[in-house]
Short mmCIF file of C-alpha atoms in Angstrom, two decimals:
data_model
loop_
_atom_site.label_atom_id
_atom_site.label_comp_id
_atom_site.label_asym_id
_atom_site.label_seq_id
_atom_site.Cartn_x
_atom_site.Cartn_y
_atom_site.Cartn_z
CA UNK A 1 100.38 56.73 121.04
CA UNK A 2 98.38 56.89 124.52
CA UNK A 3 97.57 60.72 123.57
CA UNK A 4 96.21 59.85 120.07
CA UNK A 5 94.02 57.23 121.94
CA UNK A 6 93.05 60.07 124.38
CA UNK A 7 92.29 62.24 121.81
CA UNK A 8 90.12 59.69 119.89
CA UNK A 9 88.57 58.35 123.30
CA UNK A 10 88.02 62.64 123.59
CA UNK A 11 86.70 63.04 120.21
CA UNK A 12 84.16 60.01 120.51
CA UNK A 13 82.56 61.23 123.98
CA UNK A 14 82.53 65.24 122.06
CA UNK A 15 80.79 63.30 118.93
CA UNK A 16 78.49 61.64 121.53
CA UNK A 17 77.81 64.77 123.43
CA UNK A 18 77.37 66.73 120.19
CA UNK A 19 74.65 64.12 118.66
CA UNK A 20 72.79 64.40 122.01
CA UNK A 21 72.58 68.16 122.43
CA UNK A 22 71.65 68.49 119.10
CA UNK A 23 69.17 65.53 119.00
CA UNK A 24 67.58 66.84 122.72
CA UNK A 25 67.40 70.48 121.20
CA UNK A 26 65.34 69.26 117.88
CA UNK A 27 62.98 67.09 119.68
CA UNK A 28 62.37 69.36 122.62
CA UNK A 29 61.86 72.05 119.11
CA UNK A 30 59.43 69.82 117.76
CA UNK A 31 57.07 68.61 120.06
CA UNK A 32 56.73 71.92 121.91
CA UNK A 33 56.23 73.68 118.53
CA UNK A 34 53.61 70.63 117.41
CA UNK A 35 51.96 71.72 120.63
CA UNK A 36 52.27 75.55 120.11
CA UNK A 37 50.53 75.33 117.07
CA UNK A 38 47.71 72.64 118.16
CA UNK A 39 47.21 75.30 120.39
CA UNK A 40 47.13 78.49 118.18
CA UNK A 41 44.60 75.77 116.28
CA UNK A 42 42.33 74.98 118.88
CA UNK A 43 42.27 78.90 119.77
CA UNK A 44 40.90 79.81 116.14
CA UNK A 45 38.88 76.75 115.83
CA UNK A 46 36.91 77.29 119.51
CA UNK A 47 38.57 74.33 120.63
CA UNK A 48 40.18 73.53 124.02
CA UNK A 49 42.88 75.38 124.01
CA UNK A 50 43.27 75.69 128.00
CA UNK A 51 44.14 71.88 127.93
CA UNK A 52 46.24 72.37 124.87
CA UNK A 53 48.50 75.25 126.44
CA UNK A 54 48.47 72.80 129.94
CA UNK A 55 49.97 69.82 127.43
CA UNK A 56 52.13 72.52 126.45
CA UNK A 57 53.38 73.42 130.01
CA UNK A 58 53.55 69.50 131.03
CA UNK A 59 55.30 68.64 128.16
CA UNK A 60 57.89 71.94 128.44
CA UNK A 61 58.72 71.09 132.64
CA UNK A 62 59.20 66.95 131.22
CA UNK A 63 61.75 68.66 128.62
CA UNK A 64 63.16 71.56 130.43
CA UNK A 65 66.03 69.83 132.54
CA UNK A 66 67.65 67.96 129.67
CA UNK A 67 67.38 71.38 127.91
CA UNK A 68 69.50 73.21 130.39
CA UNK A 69 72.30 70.72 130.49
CA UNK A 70 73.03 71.46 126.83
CA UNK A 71 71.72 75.96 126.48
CA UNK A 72 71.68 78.58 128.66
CA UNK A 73 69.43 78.65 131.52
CA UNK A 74 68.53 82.25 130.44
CA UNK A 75 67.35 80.75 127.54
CA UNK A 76 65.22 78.52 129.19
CA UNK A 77 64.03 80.27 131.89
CA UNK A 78 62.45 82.67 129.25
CA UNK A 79 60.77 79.93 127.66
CA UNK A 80 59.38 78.75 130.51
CA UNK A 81 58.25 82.26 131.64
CA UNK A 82 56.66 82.21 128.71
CA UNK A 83 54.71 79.03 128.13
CA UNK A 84 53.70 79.27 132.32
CA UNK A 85 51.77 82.67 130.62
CA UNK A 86 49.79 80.71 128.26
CA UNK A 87 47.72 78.93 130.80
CA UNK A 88 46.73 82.29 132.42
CA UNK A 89 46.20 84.09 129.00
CA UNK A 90 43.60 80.68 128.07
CA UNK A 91 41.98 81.46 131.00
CA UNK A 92 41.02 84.65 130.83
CA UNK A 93 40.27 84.36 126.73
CA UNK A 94 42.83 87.03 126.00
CA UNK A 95 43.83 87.87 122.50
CA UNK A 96 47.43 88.30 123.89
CA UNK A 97 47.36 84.62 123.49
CA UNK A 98 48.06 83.68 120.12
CA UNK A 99 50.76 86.50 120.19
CA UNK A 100 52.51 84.63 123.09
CA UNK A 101 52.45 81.50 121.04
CA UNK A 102 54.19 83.42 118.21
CA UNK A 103 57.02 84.36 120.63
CA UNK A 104 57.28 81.00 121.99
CA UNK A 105 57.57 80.00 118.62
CA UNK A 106 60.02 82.67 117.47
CA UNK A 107 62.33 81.67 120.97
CA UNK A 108 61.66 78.13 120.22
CA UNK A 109 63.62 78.59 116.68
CA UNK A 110 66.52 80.60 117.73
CA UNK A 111 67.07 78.13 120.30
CA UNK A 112 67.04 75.35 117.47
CA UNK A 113 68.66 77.89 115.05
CA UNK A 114 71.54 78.42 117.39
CA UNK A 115 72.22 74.68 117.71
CA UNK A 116 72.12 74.06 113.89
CA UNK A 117 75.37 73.92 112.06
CA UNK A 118 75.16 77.50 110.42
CA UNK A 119 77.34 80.11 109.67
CA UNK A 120 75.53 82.50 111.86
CA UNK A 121 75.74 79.95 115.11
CA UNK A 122 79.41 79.41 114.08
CA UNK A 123 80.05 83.66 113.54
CA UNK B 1 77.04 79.64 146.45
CA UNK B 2 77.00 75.44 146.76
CA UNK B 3 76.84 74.75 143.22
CA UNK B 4 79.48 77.32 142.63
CA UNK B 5 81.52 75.02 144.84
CA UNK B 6 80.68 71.98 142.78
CA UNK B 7 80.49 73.66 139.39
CA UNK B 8 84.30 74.62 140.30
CA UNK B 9 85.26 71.23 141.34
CA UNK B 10 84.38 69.61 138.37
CA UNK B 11 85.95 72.44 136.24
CA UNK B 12 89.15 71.82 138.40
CA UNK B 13 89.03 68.02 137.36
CA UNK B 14 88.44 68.53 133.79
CA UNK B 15 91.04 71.21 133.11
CA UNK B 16 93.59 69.08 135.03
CA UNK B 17 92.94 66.10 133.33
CA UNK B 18 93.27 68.71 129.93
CA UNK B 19 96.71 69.55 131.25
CA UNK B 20 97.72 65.80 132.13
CA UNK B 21 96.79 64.89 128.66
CA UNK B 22 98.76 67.92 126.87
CA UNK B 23 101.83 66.50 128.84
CA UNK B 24 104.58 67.76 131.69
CA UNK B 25 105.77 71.29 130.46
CA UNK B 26 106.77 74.21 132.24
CA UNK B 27 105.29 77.85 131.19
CA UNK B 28 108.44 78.75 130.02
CA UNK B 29 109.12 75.64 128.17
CA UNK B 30 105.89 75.75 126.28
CA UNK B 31 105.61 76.35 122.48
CA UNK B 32 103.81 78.84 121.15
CA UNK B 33 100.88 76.65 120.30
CA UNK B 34 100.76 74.66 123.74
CA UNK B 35 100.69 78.68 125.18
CA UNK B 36 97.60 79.48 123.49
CA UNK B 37 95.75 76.47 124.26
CA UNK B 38 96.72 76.67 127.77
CA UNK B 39 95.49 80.48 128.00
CA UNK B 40 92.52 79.52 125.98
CA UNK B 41 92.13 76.44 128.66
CA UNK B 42 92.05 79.16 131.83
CA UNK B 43 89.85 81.31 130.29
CA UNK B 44 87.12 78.74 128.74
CA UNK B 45 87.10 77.29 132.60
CA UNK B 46 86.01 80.56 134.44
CA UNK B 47 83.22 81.39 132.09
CA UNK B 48 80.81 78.28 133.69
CA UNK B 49 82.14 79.76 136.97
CA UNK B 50 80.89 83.00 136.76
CA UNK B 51 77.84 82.17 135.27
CA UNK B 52 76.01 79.46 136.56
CA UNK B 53 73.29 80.03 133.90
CA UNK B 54 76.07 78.80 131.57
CA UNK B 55 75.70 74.93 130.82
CA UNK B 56 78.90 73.79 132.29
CA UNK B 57 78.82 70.70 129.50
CA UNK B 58 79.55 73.68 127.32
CA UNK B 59 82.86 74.33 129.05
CA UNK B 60 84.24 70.75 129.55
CA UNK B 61 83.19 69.93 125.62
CA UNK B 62 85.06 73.50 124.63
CA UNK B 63 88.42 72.02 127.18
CA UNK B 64 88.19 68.19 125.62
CA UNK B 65 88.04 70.16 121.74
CA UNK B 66 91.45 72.33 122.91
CA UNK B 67 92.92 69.20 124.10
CA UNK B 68 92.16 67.20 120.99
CA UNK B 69 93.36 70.04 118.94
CA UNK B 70 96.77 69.77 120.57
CA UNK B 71 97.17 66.47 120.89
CA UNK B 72 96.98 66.59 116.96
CA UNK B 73 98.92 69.56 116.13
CA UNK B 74 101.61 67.93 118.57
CA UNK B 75 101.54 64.72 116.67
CA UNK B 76 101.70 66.06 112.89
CA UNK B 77 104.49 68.79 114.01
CA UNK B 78 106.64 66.19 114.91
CA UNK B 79 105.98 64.28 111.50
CA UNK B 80 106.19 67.21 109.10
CA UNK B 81 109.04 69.81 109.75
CA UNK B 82 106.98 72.40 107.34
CA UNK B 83 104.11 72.49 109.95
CA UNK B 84 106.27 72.31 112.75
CA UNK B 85 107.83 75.53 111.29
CA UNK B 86 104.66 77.06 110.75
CA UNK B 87 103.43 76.46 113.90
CA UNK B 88 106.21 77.10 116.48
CA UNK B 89 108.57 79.17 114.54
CA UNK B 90 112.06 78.16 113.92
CA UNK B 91 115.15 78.98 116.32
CA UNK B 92 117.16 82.12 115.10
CA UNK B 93 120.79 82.27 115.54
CA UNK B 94 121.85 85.92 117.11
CA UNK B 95 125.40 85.29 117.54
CA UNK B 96 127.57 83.46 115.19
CA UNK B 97 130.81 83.34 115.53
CA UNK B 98 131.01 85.31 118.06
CA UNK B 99 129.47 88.25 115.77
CA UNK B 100 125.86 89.64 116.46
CA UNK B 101 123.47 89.78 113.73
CA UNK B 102 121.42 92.58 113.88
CA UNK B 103 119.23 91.68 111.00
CA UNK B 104 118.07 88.67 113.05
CA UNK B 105 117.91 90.80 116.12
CA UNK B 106 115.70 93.62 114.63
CA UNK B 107 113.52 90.12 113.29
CA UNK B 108 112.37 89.70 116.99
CA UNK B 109 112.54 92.52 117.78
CA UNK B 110 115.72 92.33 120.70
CA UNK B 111 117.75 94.99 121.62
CA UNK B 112 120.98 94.43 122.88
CA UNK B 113 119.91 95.34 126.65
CA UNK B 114 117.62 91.80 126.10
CA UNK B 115 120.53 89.42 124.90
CA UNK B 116 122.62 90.93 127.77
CA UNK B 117 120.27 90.20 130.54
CA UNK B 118 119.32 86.77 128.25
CA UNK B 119 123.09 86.07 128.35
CA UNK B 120 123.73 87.16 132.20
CA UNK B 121 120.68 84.65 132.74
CA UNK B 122 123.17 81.90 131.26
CA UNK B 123 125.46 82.91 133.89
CA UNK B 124 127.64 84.39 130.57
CA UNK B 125 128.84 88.22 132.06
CA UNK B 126 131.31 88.80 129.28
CA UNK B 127 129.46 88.65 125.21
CA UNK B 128 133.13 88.33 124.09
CA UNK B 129 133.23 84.65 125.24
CA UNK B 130 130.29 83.82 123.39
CA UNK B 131 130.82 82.04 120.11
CA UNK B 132 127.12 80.78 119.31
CA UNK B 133 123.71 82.21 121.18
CA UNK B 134 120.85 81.07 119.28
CA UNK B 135 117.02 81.65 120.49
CA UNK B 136 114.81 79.16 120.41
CA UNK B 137 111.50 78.87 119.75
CA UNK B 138 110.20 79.13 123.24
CA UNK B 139 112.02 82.05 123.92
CA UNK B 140 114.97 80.72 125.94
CA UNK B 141 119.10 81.76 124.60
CA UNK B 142 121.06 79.06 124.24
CA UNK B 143 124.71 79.48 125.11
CA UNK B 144 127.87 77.91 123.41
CA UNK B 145 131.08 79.58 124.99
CA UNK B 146 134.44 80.30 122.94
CA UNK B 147 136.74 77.05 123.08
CA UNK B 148 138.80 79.28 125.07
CA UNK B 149 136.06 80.01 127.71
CA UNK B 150 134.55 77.03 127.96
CA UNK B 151 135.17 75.03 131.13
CA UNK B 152 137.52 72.32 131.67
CA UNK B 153 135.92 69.04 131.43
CA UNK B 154 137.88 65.84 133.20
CA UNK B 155 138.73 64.36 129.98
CA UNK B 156 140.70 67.58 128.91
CA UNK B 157 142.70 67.46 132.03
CA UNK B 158 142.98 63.73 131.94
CA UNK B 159 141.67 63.03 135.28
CA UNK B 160 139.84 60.18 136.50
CA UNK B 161 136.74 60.75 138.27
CA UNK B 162 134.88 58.57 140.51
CA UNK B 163 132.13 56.67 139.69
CA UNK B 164 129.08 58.36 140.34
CA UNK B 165 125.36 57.80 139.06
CA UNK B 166 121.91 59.83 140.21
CA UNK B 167 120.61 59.24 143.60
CA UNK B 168 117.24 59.09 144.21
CA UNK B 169 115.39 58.88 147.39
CA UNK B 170 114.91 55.69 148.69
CA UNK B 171 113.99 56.20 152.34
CA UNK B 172 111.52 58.97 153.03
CA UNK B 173 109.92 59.88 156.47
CA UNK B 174 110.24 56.62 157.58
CA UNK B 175 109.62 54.54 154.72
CA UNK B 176 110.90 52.34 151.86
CA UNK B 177 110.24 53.71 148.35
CA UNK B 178 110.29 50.64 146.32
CA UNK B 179 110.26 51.91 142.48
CA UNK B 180 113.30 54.30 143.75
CA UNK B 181 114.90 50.52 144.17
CA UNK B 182 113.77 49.17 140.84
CA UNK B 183 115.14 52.39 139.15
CA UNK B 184 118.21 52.11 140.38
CA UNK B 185 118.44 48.30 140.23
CA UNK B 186 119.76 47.59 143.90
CA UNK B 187 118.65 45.49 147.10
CA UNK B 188 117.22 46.15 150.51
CA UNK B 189 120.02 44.60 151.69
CA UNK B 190 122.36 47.87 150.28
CA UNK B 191 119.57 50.36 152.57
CA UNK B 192 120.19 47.78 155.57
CA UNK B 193 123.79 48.10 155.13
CA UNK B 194 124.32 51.55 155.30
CA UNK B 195 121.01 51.77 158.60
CA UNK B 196 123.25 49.11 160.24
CA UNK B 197 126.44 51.33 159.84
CA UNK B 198 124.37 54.49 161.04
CA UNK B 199 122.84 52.48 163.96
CA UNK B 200 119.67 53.40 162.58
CA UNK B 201 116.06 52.17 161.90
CA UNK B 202 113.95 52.67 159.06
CA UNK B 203 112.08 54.49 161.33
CA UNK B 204 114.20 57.16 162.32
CA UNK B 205 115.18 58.15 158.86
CA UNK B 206 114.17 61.21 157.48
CA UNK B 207 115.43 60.80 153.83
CA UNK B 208 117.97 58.12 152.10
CA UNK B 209 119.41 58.80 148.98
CA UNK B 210 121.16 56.29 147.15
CA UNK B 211 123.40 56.03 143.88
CA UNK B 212 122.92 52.60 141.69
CA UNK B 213 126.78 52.35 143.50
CA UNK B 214 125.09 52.37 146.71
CA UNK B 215 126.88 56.00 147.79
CA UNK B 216 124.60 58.41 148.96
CA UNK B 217 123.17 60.51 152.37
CA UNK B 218 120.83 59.88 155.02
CA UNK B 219 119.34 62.09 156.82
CA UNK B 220 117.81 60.77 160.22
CA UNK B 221 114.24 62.65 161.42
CA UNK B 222 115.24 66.14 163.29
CA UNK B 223 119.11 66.65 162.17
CA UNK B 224 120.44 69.14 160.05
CA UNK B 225 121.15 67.62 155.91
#
């Protein structure tokens, strides 16, 4: 009887832990991707995208450490390599930069792919 | 280096507490489910080690899943026999009256070289005396001797024994081990008995044993048991 409570106290805390990862992965996904593409939007509008990619940095470092407690750090650290580009890229009014949104976009949705409760995550 | 240090720590914890929870069982006692969760168990923990990059939530989460897992196979095996059957195997007789069967020998896969050395781990030299040797489902023989072979118990020669019951320590290096009294339902007054008989103090014992009949050994700090 004190195992089955173990295992339910167990199962509770691996329910709570699950609903957190996943809820911290899909609102990290979100708001960095709202910003990714307020940013590919103020690039093709003329807009000010330089303080759009910096919102994007801010927001990524404010999300980052609750990121890495639930993915990879590799992961993470390649985001961040690659959102710390953007401000650079804004700068300098490369066209590289809508392509590095893309593949922030495109790492951003594996990451939120992986999380998901899909066959390929489970395979 | 530091946070490997700490990262292993906390691995350490969580995997014990994963053991505590499965239960007390030795390696060899395991079943063949408890096995794989255990080897699962090691290997799960060293991945976090090894790579720090690795989310070590992912690890503990992966343990706690193993041990839930168990925990639930354990209790619906012992509520369905099917399941139990299908999870752990059943025990296979391989000699029955005092014949081998081959069939069921050739079914795990034993040649007679195994039984022998199974059998000579049983302290049983001779496969003649054997009437029954059945494996079991964690691997271990079990041994029933030919009526014949079997040893004389003190009923069968009709001899009285003296009462006897398990000692357990009561005095260690010094001091009084109070659930050993409880256990075994007796007094300090039976410990300050037998210390005033010795010409002893607590102080200078090593180790007391003691029988719920009060019979047992002491062993006083720097002599020989």
């Amino acid at each position: 009887m004190n195992r089955l409570i173990a295992a339910a106290v167990l199962l509770a805390f691996l329910c709570g832990l699950s609903i957190g990862s996943y809820s911290t992965i899909h609102k990290t996904h979100n708001e960095l991707y709202d910003n990714i593409t307020f940013c590919e939007a103020a690039y093709a509008e003329n807009g000010d995208f330089a303080a759009a990619s910096d919102k994007v940095l801010a927001n990524w470092l404010r999300r980052e450490k609750m990121l890495s407690i639930f993915i990879d750090r590799n992961i993470t650290d390649d985001i961040g390599e690659a959102i710390s580009r953007l401000q650079p890229l804004a700068q300098s009014g490369s066209d590289e930069f809508l392509a590095e949104c893309a593949e922030i976009k495109i790492k951003l949705n594996n990451v939120k792919k992986d999380s998901g409760f899909n066959l390929r995550s489970i395979f | 280096m530091t946070i490997t240090l700490i990262r292993t720590a906390i691995m350490y914890l969580f995997v014990t507490i994963g053991i505590r929870l499965m239960g007390k069982r030795q390696i060899g006692d395991m079943q063949p489910n408890e096995l794989v969760v255990t080897l699962l168990m090691s290997e799960i923990a060293t991945i976090p080690l090894q790579d720090i990059n690795q989310p070590i939530i992912n690890g503990i989460a992966a343990i706690f899943a193993l041990v839930i897992i168990e925990i639930l196979i354990s209790v619906l095996t012992m509520k369905s026999i099917k399941l139990r059957k299908l999870m752990n195997g059943k025990s296979l007789v391989i000699i029955k009256n005092g014949a081998i069967d081959e069939k069921a020998m050739r079914k795990v896969r034993m040649t007679v070289i195994d039984l022998i050395e199974m059998l000579r781990d049983r302290d049983v030299f001779d496969i003649s005396t054997v009437a029954f040797a059945v494996l079991e489902v964690n691997g271990s023989l079990s041994v029933m001797l030919k009526p014949e072979h079997q040893p004389l118990t003190p009923i069968e020669a009709k001899v009285k024994i003296k009462k006897d019951g398990m000692q357990l320590p009561v005095i260690t290096d010094g001091k009084i081990i109070e659930e050993s009294l409880v256990a075994l339902g007796i007094t300090r007054e039976i410990i300050n008995k037998r210390l005033k008989q010795g010409n002893y103090c607590i102080s200078d014992v090593f180790l007391m044993t003691l029988d719920r009949y009060g019979n047992g050994t002491t062993v006083k700090k720097g002599e020989k048991v």
